[in-house]
């Protein structure tokens, strides 16, 4: 998706002009894929722009770095303030925010321990990730021929740049085959997640979503959706899913920061009723929550000020 530039990017403690936020071609992480990042959204609220679960995202960035043995030079609180600075500088009412920490220029070779760590935060406008009518019409999924990487190959709990090689292979394969998105199975053949979203399946009134142990990222939207679904009175749990569970689902949706809540209308050309009542109810409540319109979720909405 093409990027629309904004005015400033936060780089290593300073707001720099968008075009000045450049790196050297011998930047370590470009070569070896070891960077950690986040995807966050800010939404327009009655009190101005607010970042959804900003602190939770920065805490996950720190957890990702910890898994990678990467010592981030900025605290969660500093990154939260830096993000608010970037969003404020953009003048945008709503935007997508991309913090990234990476090994910089100066070292080559696989030993990351001597490498410098650079941190940047950018934001820009980003519309519906899976199409404007993904919540109502749904998207078409295909089971990927690519296996989700395993816990002893690439840690799925860490949102690392390198992990997304697996996702991009699956995404392009699905698009080339005429589908919207790929569902990825793990080494055991169980459903893990999609290329950039967690998966929820409803059967007999119970909502199930594969956990981290299945190779899924611990999604912040997944967590929000589980809270919302339970508050709406649905039984909602983390649990195992096979592809057959999906084929016979009463309804299914994907969720993520970029994709928000997107309904699924089929997997491997087997129709899934869409949009189902739970998907619609949860999706609509999520849309209100991110805009600060639901009192019980107001702590999720972090105002830029
Ligand atoms: N799984 C994967 C693999 C994933 O990339 C994401 C987010 C999620 C689950 C959902 O996580 P959360 O955003 O915390 O609910 N994917 C981000 C990157 C998308 C991109 O194209 O880049 C996102 O949604 O921002």
PDB file of C-alpha atoms and ligand atoms in Angstrom:
ATOM      1  CA  UNK A   1       0.000   0.000   0.000  1.00  0.00           C
ATOM      2  CA  UNK A   2       1.487   3.353  -1.006  1.00  0.00           C
ATOM      3  CA  UNK A   3       2.678   5.577   1.824  1.00  0.00           C
ATOM      4  CA  UNK A   4       1.475   9.172   2.112  1.00  0.00           C
ATOM      5  CA  UNK A   5       4.273  11.175   3.766  1.00  0.00           C
ATOM      6  CA  UNK A   6       3.623  13.271   6.870  1.00  0.00           C
ATOM      7  CA  UNK A   7       5.873  16.027   8.202  1.00  0.00           C
ATOM      8  CA  UNK A   8       8.079  14.381  10.852  1.00  0.00           C
ATOM      9  CA  UNK A   9       9.535  11.053  11.925  1.00  0.00           C
ATOM     10  CA  UNK A  10      10.937  10.450  15.405  1.00  0.00           C
ATOM     11  CA  UNK A  11      14.480   9.024  15.118  1.00  0.00           C
ATOM     12  CA  UNK A  12      16.653   8.292  18.134  1.00  0.00           C
ATOM     13  CA  UNK A  13      15.122  10.956  20.301  1.00  0.00           C
ATOM     14  CA  UNK A  14      14.485  13.700  17.759  1.00  0.00           C
ATOM     15  CA  UNK A  15      11.743  14.692  15.363  1.00  0.00           C
ATOM     16  CA  UNK A  16      13.353  14.876  11.920  1.00  0.00           C
ATOM     17  CA  UNK A  17      11.867  15.841   8.561  1.00  0.00           C
ATOM     18  CA  UNK A  18      10.194  12.938   6.751  1.00  0.00           C
ATOM     19  CA  UNK A  19      12.748  12.973   3.907  1.00  0.00           C
ATOM     20  CA  UNK A  20      15.701  13.169   6.290  1.00  0.00           C
ATOM     21  CA  UNK A  21      14.773   9.871   8.003  1.00  0.00           C
ATOM     22  CA  UNK A  22      17.293   7.845   5.976  1.00  0.00           C
ATOM     23  CA  UNK A  23      19.519   4.880   6.794  1.00  0.00           C
ATOM     24  CA  UNK A  24      22.709   3.442   5.268  1.00  0.00           C
ATOM     25  CA  UNK A  25      22.458   0.482   2.894  1.00  0.00           C
ATOM     26  CA  UNK A  26      24.773  -1.456   5.236  1.00  0.00           C
ATOM     27  CA  UNK A  27      22.333  -1.149   8.134  1.00  0.00           C
ATOM     28  CA  UNK A  28      22.624  -4.478   9.945  1.00  0.00           C
ATOM     29  CA  UNK A  29      18.904  -5.295  10.243  1.00  0.00           C
ATOM     30  CA  UNK A  30      18.346  -4.816   6.506  1.00  0.00           C
ATOM     31  CA  UNK A  31      20.683  -7.745   5.899  1.00  0.00           C
ATOM     32  CA  UNK A  32      19.742 -10.168   8.670  1.00  0.00           C
ATOM     33  CA  UNK A  33      16.092  -9.340   9.433  1.00  0.00           C
ATOM     34  CA  UNK A  34      16.517  -8.758  13.122  1.00  0.00           C
ATOM     35  CA  UNK A  35      14.445  -5.764  14.030  1.00  0.00           C
ATOM     36  CA  UNK A  36      11.364  -5.473  16.229  1.00  0.00           C
ATOM     37  CA  UNK A  37       8.383  -3.360  15.369  1.00  0.00           C
ATOM     38  CA  UNK A  38       4.784  -2.481  16.167  1.00  0.00           C
ATOM     39  CA  UNK A  39       1.682  -1.492  14.245  1.00  0.00           C
ATOM     40  CA  UNK A  40      -0.577   0.921  16.110  1.00  0.00           C
ATOM     41  CA  UNK A  41      -3.529   3.085  15.137  1.00  0.00           C
ATOM     42  CA  UNK A  42      -4.671   6.503  16.298  1.00  0.00           C
ATOM     43  CA  UNK A  43      -8.324   7.441  15.891  1.00  0.00           C
ATOM     44  CA  UNK A  44     -10.317  10.620  16.014  1.00  0.00           C
ATOM     45  CA  UNK A  45     -12.238  10.936  19.270  1.00  0.00           C
ATOM     46  CA  UNK A  46     -14.407  13.672  20.765  1.00  0.00           C
ATOM     47  CA  UNK A  47     -11.251  14.890  22.615  1.00  0.00           C
ATOM     48  CA  UNK A  48      -8.990  14.848  19.530  1.00  0.00           C
ATOM     49  CA  UNK A  49      -6.690  12.076  18.264  1.00  0.00           C
ATOM     50  CA  UNK A  50      -6.092   9.162  20.621  1.00  0.00           C
ATOM     51  CA  UNK A  51      -3.820   6.158  20.230  1.00  0.00           C
ATOM     52  CA  UNK A  52      -5.451   2.811  20.859  1.00  0.00           C
ATOM     53  CA  UNK A  53      -3.689   0.777  23.581  1.00  0.00           C
ATOM     54  CA  UNK A  54      -0.425   2.637  22.976  1.00  0.00           C
ATOM     55  CA  UNK A  55       1.205   1.514  26.235  1.00  0.00           C
ATOM     56  CA  UNK A  56       0.291  -2.125  25.560  1.00  0.00           C
ATOM     57  CA  UNK A  57       1.912  -1.917  22.120  1.00  0.00           C
ATOM     58  CA  UNK A  58       5.111  -0.413  23.529  1.00  0.00           C
ATOM     59  CA  UNK A  59       5.193  -3.084  26.225  1.00  0.00           C
ATOM     60  CA  UNK A  60       4.959  -5.728  23.496  1.00  0.00           C
ATOM     61  CA  UNK A  61       7.802  -3.986  21.617  1.00  0.00           C
ATOM     62  CA  UNK A  62       9.899  -4.328  24.766  1.00  0.00           C
ATOM     63  CA  UNK A  63       8.948  -8.015  25.110  1.00  0.00           C
ATOM     64  CA  UNK A  64       9.891  -8.629  21.465  1.00  0.00           C
ATOM     65  CA  UNK A  65      13.254  -6.971  22.078  1.00  0.00           C
ATOM     66  CA  UNK A  66      13.799  -9.032  25.219  1.00  0.00           C
ATOM     67  CA  UNK A  67      13.295 -12.251  23.269  1.00  0.00           C
ATOM     68  CA  UNK A  68      15.798 -10.992  20.675  1.00  0.00           C
ATOM     69  CA  UNK A  69      18.305 -10.007  23.417  1.00  0.00           C
ATOM     70  CA  UNK A  70      18.107  -6.469  22.127  1.00  0.00           C
ATOM     71  CA  UNK A  71      18.399  -3.785  24.797  1.00  0.00           C
ATOM     72  CA  UNK A  72      16.144  -0.941  23.798  1.00  0.00           C
ATOM     73  CA  UNK A  73      17.628   2.443  24.672  1.00  0.00           C
ATOM     74  CA  UNK A  74      14.181   3.933  25.434  1.00  0.00           C
ATOM     75  CA  UNK A  75      11.680   2.998  28.122  1.00  0.00           C
ATOM     76  CA  UNK A  76       8.019   2.221  27.445  1.00  0.00           C
ATOM     77  CA  UNK A  77       7.117   5.652  28.846  1.00  0.00           C
ATOM     78  CA  UNK A  78       9.625   7.427  26.581  1.00  0.00           C
ATOM     79  CA  UNK A  79       8.302   5.592  23.519  1.00  0.00           C
ATOM     80  CA  UNK A  80       4.718   6.451  24.491  1.00  0.00           C
ATOM     81  CA  UNK A  81       5.603  10.150  24.705  1.00  0.00           C
ATOM     82  CA  UNK A  82       7.594  10.010  21.447  1.00  0.00           C
ATOM     83  CA  UNK A  83       4.586   8.464  19.674  1.00  0.00           C
ATOM     84  CA  UNK A  84       2.306  11.218  20.920  1.00  0.00           C
ATOM     85  CA  UNK A  85       4.852  13.783  19.633  1.00  0.00           C
ATOM     86  CA  UNK A  86       4.862  12.200  16.165  1.00  0.00           C
ATOM     87  CA  UNK A  87       1.079  12.033  15.930  1.00  0.00           C
ATOM     88  CA  UNK A  88       0.727  15.619  17.153  1.00  0.00           C
ATOM     89  CA  UNK A  89       3.332  16.814  14.619  1.00  0.00           C
ATOM     90  CA  UNK A  90       1.468  15.068  11.781  1.00  0.00           C
ATOM     91  CA  UNK A  91      -1.678  17.084  12.419  1.00  0.00           C
ATOM     92  CA  UNK A  92      -3.688  13.993  11.473  1.00  0.00           C
ATOM     93  CA  UNK A  93      -6.911  13.081  13.264  1.00  0.00           C
ATOM     94  CA  UNK A  94      -6.318   9.380  12.640  1.00  0.00           C
ATOM     95  CA  UNK A  95      -3.314   7.455  11.369  1.00  0.00           C
ATOM     96  CA  UNK A  96      -1.277   4.266  11.411  1.00  0.00           C
ATOM     97  CA  UNK A  97       1.862   4.330  13.568  1.00  0.00           C
ATOM     98  CA  UNK A  98       4.983   2.251  12.975  1.00  0.00           C
ATOM     99  CA  UNK A  99       7.642   2.092  15.690  1.00  0.00           C
ATOM    100  CA  UNK A 100      10.723   0.052  14.772  1.00  0.00           C
ATOM    101  CA  UNK A 101      13.942  -0.795  16.606  1.00  0.00           C
ATOM    102  CA  UNK A 102      16.774  -2.161  14.506  1.00  0.00           C
ATOM    103  CA  UNK A 103      20.483  -2.825  14.506  1.00  0.00           C
ATOM    104  CA  UNK A 104      22.163   0.101  12.813  1.00  0.00           C
ATOM    105  CA  UNK A 105      25.204   0.795  10.670  1.00  0.00           C
ATOM    106  CA  UNK A 106      28.698  -0.102  11.797  1.00  0.00           C
ATOM    107  CA  UNK A 107      28.899  -3.880  12.205  1.00  0.00           C
ATOM    108  CA  UNK A 108      28.419  -6.819   9.860  1.00  0.00           C
ATOM    109  CA  UNK A 109      28.185 -10.506  10.642  1.00  0.00           C
ATOM    110  CA  UNK A 110      25.684 -12.440  12.682  1.00  0.00           C
ATOM    111  CA  UNK A 111      26.827 -11.437  16.138  1.00  0.00           C
ATOM    112  CA  UNK A 112      24.315  -8.769  17.095  1.00  0.00           C
ATOM    113  CA  UNK A 113      25.826  -8.064  20.511  1.00  0.00           C
ATOM    114  CA  UNK A 114      28.182  -5.243  19.403  1.00  0.00           C
ATOM    115  CA  UNK A 115      25.580  -3.613  17.122  1.00  0.00           C
ATOM    116  CA  UNK A 116      24.103  -0.194  17.812  1.00  0.00           C
ATOM    117  CA  UNK A 117      20.329  -0.066  18.259  1.00  0.00           C
ATOM    118  CA  UNK A 118      18.352   2.614  16.477  1.00  0.00           C
ATOM    119  CA  UNK A 119      14.700   3.406  17.110  1.00  0.00           C
ATOM    120  CA  UNK A 120      12.277   5.250  14.861  1.00  0.00           C
ATOM    121  CA  UNK A 121       8.554   6.032  14.962  1.00  0.00           C
ATOM    122  CA  UNK A 122       6.633   7.142  11.883  1.00  0.00           C
ATOM    123  CA  UNK A 123       2.960   7.734  11.212  1.00  0.00           C
ATOM    124  CA  UNK A 124       0.879   8.213   8.085  1.00  0.00           C
ATOM    125  CA  UNK A 125      -2.735   7.841   6.938  1.00  0.00           C
ATOM    126  CA  UNK A 126      -3.709   4.211   6.316  1.00  0.00           C
ATOM    127  CA  UNK A 127      -7.242   3.166   5.363  1.00  0.00           C
ATOM    128  CA  UNK A 128      -8.979  -0.210   5.511  1.00  0.00           C
ATOM    129  CA  UNK A 129      -6.325  -2.954   5.326  1.00  0.00           C
ATOM    130  CA  UNK A 130      -8.516  -5.641   3.744  1.00  0.00           C
ATOM    131  CA  UNK A 131     -10.893  -3.390   1.810  1.00  0.00           C
ATOM    132  CA  UNK A 132     -13.614  -0.952   2.815  1.00  0.00           C
ATOM    133  CA  UNK A 133     -16.364  -3.566   3.040  1.00  0.00           C
ATOM    134  CA  UNK A 134     -14.389  -6.287   4.848  1.00  0.00           C
ATOM    135  CA  UNK A 135     -16.661  -6.111   7.905  1.00  0.00           C
ATOM    136  CA  UNK A 136     -19.866  -6.486   5.877  1.00  0.00           C
ATOM    137  CA  UNK A 137     -19.040  -8.511   2.735  1.00  0.00           C
ATOM    138  CA  UNK A 138     -16.120 -10.481   4.130  1.00  0.00           C
ATOM    139  CA  UNK A 139     -12.957 -11.707   2.499  1.00  0.00           C
ATOM    140  CA  UNK A 140     -11.890 -14.925   0.776  1.00  0.00           C
ATOM    141  CA  UNK A 141      -9.260 -17.018   2.528  1.00  0.00           C
ATOM    142  CA  UNK A 142      -6.983 -19.741   1.253  1.00  0.00           C
ATOM    143  CA  UNK A 143      -4.973 -22.237   3.286  1.00  0.00           C
ATOM    144  CA  UNK A 144      -1.324 -21.449   2.661  1.00  0.00           C
ATOM    145  CA  UNK A 145       1.172 -23.969   1.358  1.00  0.00           C
ATOM    146  CA  UNK A 146       3.642 -22.230   3.694  1.00  0.00           C
ATOM    147  CA  UNK A 147       3.820 -23.521   7.272  1.00  0.00           C
ATOM    148  CA  UNK A 148       3.777 -20.971  10.102  1.00  0.00           C
ATOM    149  CA  UNK A 149       7.239 -20.899  11.584  1.00  0.00           C
ATOM    150  CA  UNK A 150       7.724 -22.903  14.694  1.00  0.00           C
ATOM    151  CA  UNK A 151       8.719 -21.756  18.200  1.00  0.00           C
ATOM    152  CA  UNK A 152      12.190 -23.210  17.742  1.00  0.00           C
ATOM    153  CA  UNK A 153      12.665 -21.616  14.324  1.00  0.00           C
ATOM    154  CA  UNK A 154      11.495 -18.034  14.763  1.00  0.00           C
ATOM    155  CA  UNK A 155       9.778 -17.025  18.023  1.00  0.00           C
ATOM    156  CA  UNK A 156       6.217 -16.044  17.047  1.00  0.00           C
ATOM    157  CA  UNK A 157       5.770 -14.106  20.297  1.00  0.00           C
ATOM    158  CA  UNK A 158       8.312 -11.565  19.063  1.00  0.00           C
ATOM    159  CA  UNK A 159       7.083  -9.165  16.399  1.00  0.00           C
ATOM    160  CA  UNK A 160      10.328  -9.219  14.452  1.00  0.00           C
ATOM    161  CA  UNK A 161      10.837  -8.010  10.909  1.00  0.00           C
ATOM    162  CA  UNK A 162      12.287 -11.386   9.892  1.00  0.00           C
ATOM    163  CA  UNK A 163       9.122 -13.221  10.942  1.00  0.00           C
ATOM    164  CA  UNK A 164       7.306 -11.453   8.123  1.00  0.00           C
ATOM    165  CA  UNK A 165       9.197 -13.271   5.373  1.00  0.00           C
ATOM    166  CA  UNK A 166       6.897 -16.194   6.190  1.00  0.00           C
ATOM    167  CA  UNK A 167       3.836 -13.908   6.113  1.00  0.00           C
ATOM    168  CA  UNK A 168       4.774 -12.236   2.824  1.00  0.00           C
ATOM    169  CA  UNK A 169       5.352 -15.574   1.086  1.00  0.00           C
ATOM    170  CA  UNK A 170       1.878 -16.666   2.180  1.00  0.00           C
ATOM    171  CA  UNK A 171       0.198 -13.341   1.341  1.00  0.00           C
ATOM    172  CA  UNK A 172       1.573 -13.162  -2.199  1.00  0.00           C
ATOM    173  CA  UNK A 173       0.714 -16.815  -2.846  1.00  0.00           C
ATOM    174  CA  UNK A 174      -2.902 -16.189  -1.779  1.00  0.00           C
ATOM    175  CA  UNK A 175      -3.244 -12.973  -3.804  1.00  0.00           C
ATOM    176  CA  UNK A 176      -1.775 -14.600  -6.934  1.00  0.00           C
ATOM    177  CA  UNK A 177      -4.316 -17.407  -6.567  1.00  0.00           C
ATOM    178  CA  UNK A 178      -7.161 -14.846  -6.479  1.00  0.00           C
ATOM    179  CA  UNK A 179      -7.848 -14.830  -2.717  1.00  0.00           C
ATOM    180  CA  UNK A 180      -7.689 -11.924  -0.271  1.00  0.00           C
ATOM    181  CA  UNK A 181      -5.663 -13.465   2.511  1.00  0.00           C
ATOM    182  CA  UNK A 182      -3.942 -16.698   3.604  1.00  0.00           C
ATOM    183  CA  UNK A 183      -4.601 -18.747   6.697  1.00  0.00           C
ATOM    184  CA  UNK A 184      -1.475 -20.369   8.036  1.00  0.00           C
ATOM    185  CA  UNK A 185      -1.224 -23.778   9.691  1.00  0.00           C
ATOM    186  CA  UNK A 186       1.566 -24.679  12.092  1.00  0.00           C
ATOM    187  CA  UNK A 187       3.855 -27.708  11.979  1.00  0.00           C
ATOM    188  CA  UNK A 188       1.187 -29.792  13.742  1.00  0.00           C
ATOM    189  CA  UNK A 189      -1.352 -28.833  11.050  1.00  0.00           C
ATOM    190  CA  UNK A 190      -3.418 -26.645  13.376  1.00  0.00           C
ATOM    191  CA  UNK A 191      -4.601 -23.152  12.511  1.00  0.00           C
ATOM    192  CA  UNK A 192      -2.163 -20.512  13.660  1.00  0.00           C
ATOM    193  CA  UNK A 193      -3.211 -17.129  12.248  1.00  0.00           C
ATOM    194  CA  UNK A 194      -3.332 -15.148   9.021  1.00  0.00           C
ATOM    195  CA  UNK A 195      -0.389 -13.224   7.585  1.00  0.00           C
ATOM    196  CA  UNK A 196      -1.113 -10.096   9.631  1.00  0.00           C
ATOM    197  CA  UNK A 197      -4.191 -10.923  11.716  1.00  0.00           C
ATOM    198  CA  UNK A 198      -5.416 -13.256  14.426  1.00  0.00           C
ATOM    199  CA  UNK A 199      -8.286 -15.610  13.621  1.00  0.00           C
ATOM    200  CA  UNK A 200     -11.621 -16.126  15.396  1.00  0.00           C
ATOM    201  CA  UNK A 201     -14.092 -18.912  14.604  1.00  0.00           C
ATOM    202  CA  UNK A 202     -17.600 -19.239  16.045  1.00  0.00           C
ATOM    203  CA  UNK A 203     -19.192 -22.670  16.398  1.00  0.00           C
ATOM    204  CA  UNK A 204     -22.288 -23.495  18.397  1.00  0.00           C
ATOM    205  CA  UNK A 205     -22.167 -20.130  20.162  1.00  0.00           C
ATOM    206  CA  UNK A 206     -18.509 -20.419  21.231  1.00  0.00           C
ATOM    207  CA  UNK A 207     -15.779 -18.142  19.836  1.00  0.00           C
ATOM    208  CA  UNK A 208     -12.311 -19.687  19.596  1.00  0.00           C
ATOM    209  CA  UNK A 209      -8.999 -18.087  18.662  1.00  0.00           C
ATOM    210  CA  UNK A 210      -5.644 -19.917  18.394  1.00  0.00           C
ATOM    211  CA  UNK A 211      -3.145 -18.943  21.121  1.00  0.00           C
ATOM    212  CA  UNK A 212       0.564 -18.153  21.039  1.00  0.00           C
ATOM    213  CA  UNK A 213       1.341 -21.870  21.475  1.00  0.00           C
ATOM    214  CA  UNK A 214      -0.235 -22.436  18.029  1.00  0.00           C
ATOM    215  CA  UNK A 215       2.258 -19.951  16.538  1.00  0.00           C
ATOM    216  CA  UNK A 216       0.043 -16.858  16.618  1.00  0.00           C
ATOM    217  CA  UNK A 217       1.146 -13.417  17.705  1.00  0.00           C
ATOM    218  CA  UNK A 218      -0.392 -12.356  21.011  1.00  0.00           C
ATOM    219  CA  UNK A 219      -2.565  -9.806  19.289  1.00  0.00           C
ATOM    220  CA  UNK A 220      -3.654  -6.705  21.120  1.00  0.00           C
ATOM    221  CA  UNK A 221      -6.789  -6.625  18.977  1.00  0.00           C
ATOM    222  CA  UNK A 222      -7.328 -10.311  19.789  1.00  0.00           C
ATOM    223  CA  UNK A 223      -7.221  -9.388  23.468  1.00  0.00           C
ATOM    224  CA  UNK A 224      -9.575  -6.412  22.945  1.00  0.00           C
ATOM    225  CA  UNK A 225     -11.990  -8.571  20.952  1.00  0.00           C
ATOM    226  CA  UNK A 226     -12.046 -11.274  23.619  1.00  0.00           C
ATOM    227  CA  UNK A 227     -12.885  -8.682  26.270  1.00  0.00           C
ATOM    228  CA  UNK A 228     -15.576  -7.124  24.080  1.00  0.00           C
ATOM    229  CA  UNK A 229     -17.090 -10.497  23.119  1.00  0.00           C
ATOM    230  CA  UNK A 230     -17.286 -11.611  26.756  1.00  0.00           C
ATOM    231  CA  UNK A 231     -18.761  -8.269  27.804  1.00  0.00           C
ATOM    232  CA  UNK A 232     -21.405  -8.753  25.086  1.00  0.00           C
ATOM    233  CA  UNK A 233     -22.212 -12.124  26.674  1.00  0.00           C
ATOM    234  CA  UNK A 234     -20.466 -14.522  24.279  1.00  0.00           C
ATOM    235  CA  UNK A 235     -18.375 -17.471  25.388  1.00  0.00           C
ATOM    236  CA  UNK A 236     -14.920 -16.671  24.005  1.00  0.00           C
ATOM    237  CA  UNK A 237     -11.697 -18.584  24.536  1.00  0.00           C
ATOM    238  CA  UNK A 238      -8.214 -19.222  23.224  1.00  0.00           C
ATOM    239  CA  UNK A 239      -8.127 -22.728  21.785  1.00  0.00           C
ATOM    240  CA  UNK A 240      -7.067 -25.145  19.081  1.00  0.00           C
ATOM    241  CA  UNK A 241      -8.638 -25.048  15.617  1.00  0.00           C
ATOM    242  CA  UNK A 242      -8.226 -27.406  12.679  1.00  0.00           C
ATOM    243  CA  UNK A 243      -8.937 -26.356   9.101  1.00  0.00           C
ATOM    244  CA  UNK A 244     -12.071 -28.512   9.228  1.00  0.00           C
ATOM    245  CA  UNK A 245     -13.315 -26.499  12.200  1.00  0.00           C
ATOM    246  CA  UNK A 246     -13.093 -23.481   9.920  1.00  0.00           C
ATOM    247  CA  UNK A 247     -14.830 -25.231   6.991  1.00  0.00           C
ATOM    248  CA  UNK A 248     -17.881 -25.872   9.193  1.00  0.00           C
ATOM    249  CA  UNK A 249     -17.763 -22.591  11.139  1.00  0.00           C
ATOM    250  CA  UNK A 250     -20.977 -20.733  11.863  1.00  0.00           C
ATOM    251  CA  UNK A 251     -18.991 -17.551  11.276  1.00  0.00           C
ATOM    252  CA  UNK A 252     -15.420 -16.364  11.178  1.00  0.00           C
ATOM    253  CA  UNK A 253     -13.498 -13.123  11.398  1.00  0.00           C
ATOM    254  CA  UNK A 254      -9.919 -11.850  11.459  1.00  0.00           C
ATOM    255  CA  UNK A 255      -8.620  -9.079  13.650  1.00  0.00           C
ATOM    256  CA  UNK A 256      -5.557  -6.906  13.930  1.00  0.00           C
ATOM    257  CA  UNK A 257      -4.583  -3.284  14.321  1.00  0.00           C
ATOM    258  CA  UNK A 258      -4.457  -2.705  10.575  1.00  0.00           C
ATOM    259  CA  UNK A 259      -7.344  -5.036   9.632  1.00  0.00           C
ATOM    260  CA  UNK A 260      -9.504  -4.130  12.679  1.00  0.00           C
ATOM    261  CA  UNK A 261     -12.384  -6.674  12.580  1.00  0.00           C
ATOM    262  CA  UNK A 262     -12.808  -8.214   9.118  1.00  0.00           C
ATOM    263  CA  UNK A 263     -15.392 -10.891   8.334  1.00  0.00           C
ATOM    264  CA  UNK A 264     -14.462 -14.012   6.359  1.00  0.00           C
ATOM    265  CA  UNK A 265     -16.881 -15.362   3.745  1.00  0.00           C
ATOM    266  CA  UNK A 266     -15.009 -18.524   2.705  1.00  0.00           C
ATOM    267  CA  UNK A 267     -11.976 -20.722   3.233  1.00  0.00           C
ATOM    268  CA  UNK A 268     -10.676 -22.738   0.266  1.00  0.00           C
ATOM    269  CA  UNK A 269     -13.963 -21.994  -1.585  1.00  0.00           C
ATOM    270  CA  UNK A 270     -16.137 -23.441   1.179  1.00  0.00           C
ATOM    271  CA  UNK A 271     -18.685 -20.776   2.082  1.00  0.00           C
ATOM    272  CA  UNK A 272     -18.911 -19.486   5.641  1.00  0.00           C
ATOM    273  CA  UNK A 273     -22.073 -17.524   6.570  1.00  0.00           C
ATOM    274  CA  UNK A 274     -21.091 -13.843   6.445  1.00  0.00           C
ATOM    275  CA  UNK A 275     -21.331 -11.455   8.150  1.00  0.00           C
ATOM    276  CA  UNK A 276     -22.483 -13.456  11.161  1.00  0.00           C
ATOM    277  CA  UNK A 277     -24.275 -11.876  14.105  1.00  0.00           C
ATOM    278  CA  UNK A 278     -21.324 -12.221  16.510  1.00  0.00           C
ATOM    279  CA  UNK A 279     -18.919 -10.730  13.947  1.00  0.00           C
ATOM    280  CA  UNK A 280     -21.221  -7.766  13.405  1.00  0.00           C
ATOM    281  CA  UNK A 281     -21.824  -7.182  17.115  1.00  0.00           C
ATOM    282  CA  UNK A 282     -18.146  -7.472  18.066  1.00  0.00           C
ATOM    283  CA  UNK A 283     -16.974  -5.478  15.023  1.00  0.00           C
ATOM    284  CA  UNK A 284     -19.346  -2.611  15.677  1.00  0.00           C
ATOM    285  CA  UNK A 285     -18.462  -2.457  19.383  1.00  0.00           C
ATOM    286  CA  UNK A 286     -14.754  -2.506  18.491  1.00  0.00           C
ATOM    287  CA  UNK A 287     -15.304   0.431  16.125  1.00  0.00           C
ATOM    288  CA  UNK A 288     -16.950   2.389  18.929  1.00  0.00           C
ATOM    289  CA  UNK A 289     -14.291   1.395  21.490  1.00  0.00           C
ATOM    290  CA  UNK A 290     -11.319   2.568  19.385  1.00  0.00           C
ATOM    291  CA  UNK A 291     -12.975   5.982  19.001  1.00  0.00           C
ATOM    292  CA  UNK A 292     -13.460   6.375  22.747  1.00  0.00           C
ATOM    293  CA  UNK A 293     -17.240   5.958  22.523  1.00  0.00           C
ATOM    294  CA  UNK A 294     -17.540   3.125  25.061  1.00  0.00           C
ATOM    295  CA  UNK A 295     -17.073   4.153  28.675  1.00  0.00           C
ATOM    296  CA  UNK A 296     -15.897   0.802  30.001  1.00  0.00           C
ATOM    297  CA  UNK A 297     -12.996   0.763  27.493  1.00  0.00           C
ATOM    298  CA  UNK A 298     -11.915   4.368  27.932  1.00  0.00           C
ATOM    299  CA  UNK A 299      -8.547   3.320  29.437  1.00  0.00           C
ATOM    300  CA  UNK A 300      -7.629   1.784  26.062  1.00  0.00           C
ATOM    301  CA  UNK A 301      -7.810   5.191  24.409  1.00  0.00           C
ATOM    302  CA  UNK A 302      -4.629   7.220  25.083  1.00  0.00           C
ATOM    303  CA  UNK A 303      -5.138  10.856  24.127  1.00  0.00           C
ATOM    304  CA  UNK A 304      -2.382  12.642  22.264  1.00  0.00           C
ATOM    305  CA  UNK A 305      -3.219  15.934  23.985  1.00  0.00           C
TER     306      UNK A 305
HETATM  307  N1  LIG B   1      -0.655 -11.665  13.722  1.00  0.00           N
HETATM  308  C1  LIG B   1       0.257 -11.111  12.895  1.00  0.00           C
HETATM  309  C2  LIG B   1       1.186 -12.000  12.158  1.00  0.00           C
HETATM  310  C3  LIG B   1       0.308  -9.733  12.777  1.00  0.00           C
HETATM  311  O1  LIG B   1       1.215  -9.179  11.982  1.00  0.00           O
HETATM  312  C4  LIG B   1      -0.605  -8.934  13.484  1.00  0.00           C
HETATM  313  C5  LIG B   1      -0.588  -7.454  13.340  1.00  0.00           C
HETATM  314  C6  LIG B   1      -1.547  -9.556  14.320  1.00  0.00           C
HETATM  315  C7  LIG B   1      -1.537 -10.931  14.409  1.00  0.00           C
HETATM  316  C8  LIG B   1      -2.522  -8.782  15.155  1.00  0.00           C
HETATM  317  O2  LIG B   1      -1.866  -8.104  16.171  1.00  0.00           O
HETATM  318  P1  LIG B   1      -2.433  -6.767  16.814  1.00  0.00           P
HETATM  319  O3  LIG B   1      -2.204  -5.697  15.807  1.00  0.00           O
HETATM  320  O4  LIG B   1      -1.636  -6.594  18.048  1.00  0.00           O
HETATM  321  O5  LIG B   1      -3.854  -6.992  17.070  1.00  0.00           O
HETATM  322  N2  LIG B   1      -0.168  -6.985  12.089  1.00  0.00           N
HETATM  323  C9  LIG B   1       0.266  -5.616  11.957  1.00  0.00           C
HETATM  324  C10 LIG B   1       1.071  -5.425  10.703  1.00  0.00           C
HETATM  325  C11 LIG B   1       0.352  -5.323   9.414  1.00  0.00           C
HETATM  326  C12 LIG B   1       1.285  -4.917   8.294  1.00  0.00           C
HETATM  327  O6  LIG B   1       0.915  -5.134   7.142  1.00  0.00           O
HETATM  328  O7  LIG B   1       2.348  -4.345   8.534  1.00  0.00           O
HETATM  329  C13 LIG B   1      -0.890  -4.640  12.136  1.00  0.00           C
HETATM  330  O8  LIG B   1      -2.054  -5.016  12.072  1.00  0.00           O
HETATM  331  O9  LIG B   1      -0.601  -3.465  12.365  1.00  0.00           O
END
